[in-house]
CSV table of C-alpha atoms and ligand atoms in Angstrom, one decimal:
chain,number,residue,atom,x,y,z
A,1,MET,CA,112.9,110.8,88.1
A,2,LYS,CA,111.3,108.3,90.9
A,3,ARG,CA,108.0,108.7,90.2
A,4,ILE,CA,105.0,107.7,93.5
A,5,ALA,CA,101.9,107.6,93.1
A,6,ILE,CA,99.6,108.2,95.9
A,7,PHE,CA,95.6,106.4,96.7
A,8,ALA,CA,93.6,108.3,99.5
A,9,SER,CA,90.4,107.8,100.3
A,10,GLY,CA,89.6,110.6,102.6
A,11,SER,CA,91.0,114.1,103.8
A,12,GLY,CA,94.5,113.4,101.9
A,13,SER,CA,96.7,115.0,104.1
A,14,ASN,CA,99.0,112.6,103.8
A,15,ALA,CA,99.8,112.9,100.6
A,16,GLU,CA,99.6,117.3,100.5
A,17,ASN,CA,102.2,116.4,103.2
A,18,ILE,CA,104.8,114.2,100.9
A,19,TYR,CA,104.1,116.6,98.0
A,20,ASP,CA,105.6,119.6,100.2
A,21,TYR,CA,108.6,117.2,101.4
A,22,PHE,CA,109.4,115.7,97.4
A,23,LYS,CA,108.9,119.3,95.5
A,24,ALA,CA,112.2,120.9,96.1
A,25,ASN,CA,114.2,117.1,95.4
A,26,ASP,CA,114.4,117.2,90.9
A,27,LYS,CA,114.8,113.1,91.5
A,28,VAL,CA,111.3,112.6,92.8
A,29,GLU,CA,108.2,113.4,92.0
A,30,VAL,CA,104.0,112.8,93.0
A,31,SER,CA,103.1,111.3,89.2
A,32,LEU,CA,99.8,110.6,90.6
A,33,ILE,CA,96.9,110.6,92.9
A,34,LEU,CA,93.7,108.4,93.1
A,35,THR,CA,90.3,107.3,94.6
A,36,ASN,CA,87.8,105.7,95.1
A,37,ASN,CA,85.4,107.9,96.8
A,38,SER,CA,84.7,111.1,95.2
A,39,THR,CA,84.1,113.9,97.7
A,40,ALA,CA,87.1,113.0,98.7
A,41,LYS,CA,89.4,116.9,100.0
A,42,VAL,CA,92.7,114.3,98.2
A,43,ILE,CA,90.2,115.7,94.7
A,44,GLU,CA,91.1,119.4,96.4
A,45,ARG,CA,94.7,119.2,97.1
A,46,ALA,CA,95.5,117.3,93.4
A,47,ASN,CA,93.7,119.7,91.2
A,48,ARG,CA,95.7,122.7,94.1
A,49,LEU,CA,98.9,121.4,93.8
A,50,ALA,CA,98.2,120.4,90.3
A,51,ILE,CA,99.2,116.3,91.1
A,52,PRO,CA,96.6,114.2,87.4
A,53,CYS,CA,94.0,112.8,89.5
A,54,GLU,CA,92.0,109.5,88.7
A,55,ILE,CA,88.1,108.5,90.4
A,56,PHE,CA,87.0,105.5,89.9
A,57,ASP,CA,84.8,103.1,91.5
A,58,ARG,CA,84.2,99.4,92.5
A,59,GLN,CA,84.1,97.8,89.0
A,60,GLN,CA,86.5,99.5,87.3
A,61,PHE,CA,88.8,98.6,90.1
A,62,TYR,CA,88.1,94.8,91.1
A,63,GLU,CA,86.9,94.0,87.1
A,64,THR,CA,88.6,95.8,85.7
A,65,THR,CA,92.8,96.6,84.4
A,66,LYS,CA,92.6,100.3,84.2
A,67,ILE,CA,94.0,100.8,87.3
A,68,VAL,CA,96.9,98.4,86.1
A,69,ASP,CA,97.0,99.7,83.4
A,70,LEU,CA,97.5,103.6,84.1
A,71,LEU,CA,99.9,102.7,86.8
A,72,LYS,CA,102.2,100.8,84.9
A,73,SER,CA,102.3,103.5,82.0
A,74,LYS,CA,103.1,106.1,84.8
A,75,ASN,CA,105.9,104.4,85.4
A,76,VAL,CA,105.8,104.0,89.0
A,77,ASP,CA,108.6,102.5,91.1
A,78,LEU,CA,106.7,103.0,94.1
A,79,ILE,CA,102.4,102.9,95.0
A,80,VAL,CA,101.6,104.2,98.4
A,81,LEU,CA,98.2,104.4,100.5
A,82,ALA,CA,97.7,106.8,102.6
A,83,GLY,CA,94.7,106.5,104.7
A,84,PHE,CA,93.0,104.5,101.6
A,85,LEU,CA,90.3,102.1,103.3
A,86,TRP,CA,89.4,99.7,100.2
A,87,LEU,CA,91.5,96.3,99.5
A,88,ILE,CA,94.5,96.3,97.2
A,89,PRO,CA,93.3,93.3,94.5
A,90,GLU,CA,95.6,90.7,93.3
A,91,GLN,CA,96.6,91.4,89.8
A,92,LEU,CA,97.8,94.9,91.3
A,93,VAL,CA,99.4,93.9,94.4
A,94,LYS,CA,101.5,90.8,92.2
A,95,ALA,CA,101.9,93.4,88.8
A,96,PHE,CA,104.0,95.4,91.6
A,97,PRO,CA,105.9,92.9,94.0
A,98,ASP,CA,107.1,95.2,97.0
A,99,LYS,CA,106.4,99.2,95.4
A,100,ILE,CA,103.1,98.2,97.3
A,101,ILE,CA,103.1,100.0,100.9
A,102,ASN,CA,100.3,101.3,102.8
A,103,ILE,CA,100.3,103.7,106.3
A,104,HIS,CA,98.2,102.5,109.0
A,105,PRO,CA,97.7,104.6,112.3
A,106,ALA,CA,99.1,101.8,114.9
A,107,LEU,CA,101.0,99.6,116.3
A,108,LEU,CA,100.2,96.2,113.6
A,109,PRO,CA,99.5,93.4,114.7
A,110,LYS,CA,96.9,95.3,117.5
A,111,TYR,CA,93.6,97.6,115.9
A,112,GLY,CA,93.5,96.5,112.5
A,113,GLY,CA,92.4,94.6,109.6
A,114,LYS,CA,88.9,95.7,108.0
A,115,GLY,CA,87.1,97.9,109.1
A,116,MET,CA,90.5,99.4,111.7
A,117,TYR,CA,90.9,102.3,109.8
A,118,GLY,CA,91.5,105.6,111.1
A,119,ASP,CA,88.1,106.8,114.1
A,120,LYS,CA,88.2,103.9,114.8
A,121,VAL,CA,92.0,102.4,115.1
A,122,HIS,CA,92.0,105.8,117.6
A,123,GLU,CA,88.7,105.6,120.1
A,124,SER,CA,89.3,101.3,120.0
A,125,VAL,CA,93.1,103.0,121.8
A,126,VAL,CA,91.4,105.1,124.0
A,127,ALA,CA,88.2,102.4,125.0
A,128,ASN,CA,91.2,99.9,125.5
A,129,ASN,CA,93.6,102.1,128.1
A,130,GLU,CA,96.5,101.6,126.0
A,131,LYS,CA,99.8,103.2,127.1
A,132,GLU,CA,100.8,103.5,123.1
A,133,SER,CA,100.4,103.7,120.3
A,134,GLY,CA,101.8,104.8,117.2
A,135,ILE,CA,102.2,104.7,113.3
A,136,THR,CA,103.3,101.1,111.1
A,137,ILE,CA,104.6,101.3,107.5
A,138,HIS,CA,104.6,97.6,106.1
A,139,TYR,CA,104.4,96.4,102.8
A,140,VAL,CA,101.0,96.0,101.1
A,141,ASN,CA,99.6,91.4,100.1
A,142,GLU,CA,95.5,90.4,99.7
A,143,LYS,CA,94.8,91.0,103.5
A,144,TYR,CA,94.5,94.0,104.8
A,145,ASP,CA,97.1,94.9,107.3
A,146,GLU,CA,99.4,91.8,106.6
A,147,GLY,CA,102.2,92.5,105.4
A,148,ASN,CA,105.4,92.6,106.3
A,149,VAL,CA,106.0,95.7,108.7
A,150,ILE,CA,109.1,98.5,107.2
A,151,PHE,CA,109.0,101.6,110.4
A,152,GLN,CA,107.3,101.5,113.0
A,153,ALA,CA,107.1,104.6,115.7
A,154,LYS,CA,105.2,105.0,119.2
A,155,CYS,CA,103.4,107.4,121.1
A,156,GLU,CA,102.6,108.2,124.8
A,157,VAL,CA,98.4,107.8,125.6
A,158,LEU,CA,98.1,109.8,128.1
A,159,PRO,CA,94.3,108.9,130.6
A,160,SER,CA,93.2,112.0,128.9
A,161,ASP,CA,93.7,111.9,125.6
A,162,ASN,CA,90.4,111.6,123.8
A,163,ALA,CA,90.1,110.1,120.0
A,164,SER,CA,90.9,112.7,118.7
A,165,ASP,CA,94.3,114.1,121.2
A,166,LEU,CA,95.7,111.1,119.7
A,167,ALA,CA,94.4,111.6,116.5
A,168,GLN,CA,96.6,114.5,116.5
A,169,LYS,CA,99.5,112.9,117.8
A,170,ILE,CA,99.8,109.9,115.2
A,171,HIS,CA,99.1,112.4,112.1
A,172,ALA,CA,102.4,114.6,113.8
A,173,LEU,CA,104.1,111.3,113.3
A,174,GLU,CA,103.4,110.4,109.9
A,175,TYR,CA,103.7,113.7,109.1
A,176,GLN,CA,107.4,113.3,110.0
A,177,HIS,CA,108.7,110.0,109.3
A,178,PHE,CA,106.3,108.1,106.3
A,179,PRO,CA,108.2,110.9,104.0
A,180,VAL,CA,111.3,108.9,104.7
A,181,VAL,CA,110.9,106.0,105.1
A,182,ILE,CA,109.8,106.7,100.9
A,183,GLU,CA,112.3,108.4,100.2
A,184,LYS,CA,114.8,105.5,101.7
A,185,LEU,CA,113.1,103.3,100.0
A,186,LEU,CA,112.8,105.1,96.4
A,187,PHE,CA,116.6,104.4,97.0
A,188,ALA,CA,117.6,101.3,98.3
A,189,ARG,CA,118.6,102.3,101.9
A,190,ILE,CA,116.0,100.3,103.8
B,201,GAR,C1,95.6,108.2,108.9
B,201,GAR,O1,96.2,108.7,110.1
B,201,GAR,C2,96.7,107.0,108.6
B,201,GAR,O2,97.4,106.7,108.3
B,201,GAR,C3,94.7,106.0,108.7
B,201,GAR,O3,93.7,107.1,107.7
B,201,GAR,C4,94.4,108.2,108.1
B,201,GAR,C5,93.8,108.7,106.7
B,201,GAR,O4,94.5,110.7,107.2
B,201,GAR,N1,95.0,104.6,108.0
B,201,GAR,C6,94.5,103.6,108.2
B,201,GAR,O5,94.0,103.6,109.2
B,201,GAR,C7,94.3,102.2,106.4
B,201,GAR,N2,93.5,101.3,107.6
B,201,GAR,P1,94.7,111.6,106.1
B,201,GAR,O6,93.6,111.3,104.8
B,201,GAR,O7,94.5,112.9,106.5
B,201,GAR,O8,96.5,111.4,104.6
């Protein structure tokens, strides 16, 4: 059995999409959802899907080994950041080398870095009249959005698109590609 842990800070629609993709697969399990946000919609999703859910605060995340210990105790094979907004501490990166990936809603290295998340990314892309945007799936290191790129996919940005139109296109790309990339990584086909 391959075990996935998903970190999310908000809605968690990618987390649910990943769960749906693997639910009929008896070789892959979403074993744990983790969040820093006690009011995040992802908690409702985890409860509905009967996925164990861990809520943690800044002190636990950065100053204790609680989360690393939990992930180790669950024998997690891959850690997936899906809309998770905090920087990953060095102890977690070191505990899971090349086993932590993130999805970013733009074509990195453009529109990355601290404070660039969700709709803020799409607003900047639209404000700059970009002709295209897309998604980037990358390994995670101790800096925001700087790990090696694993996969990118593009979409067109039309002059008439606003940030919410673009968000829809980006989410569609995420739902299509993220689980497939995760599956390839789990079975070392990438
Ligand atoms: C996704 O679009 C993801 O790429 C983005 O947050 C959204 C979460 O949506 N992540 C970042 O911006 C990270 N910098 P979801 O909660 O519905 O899956």
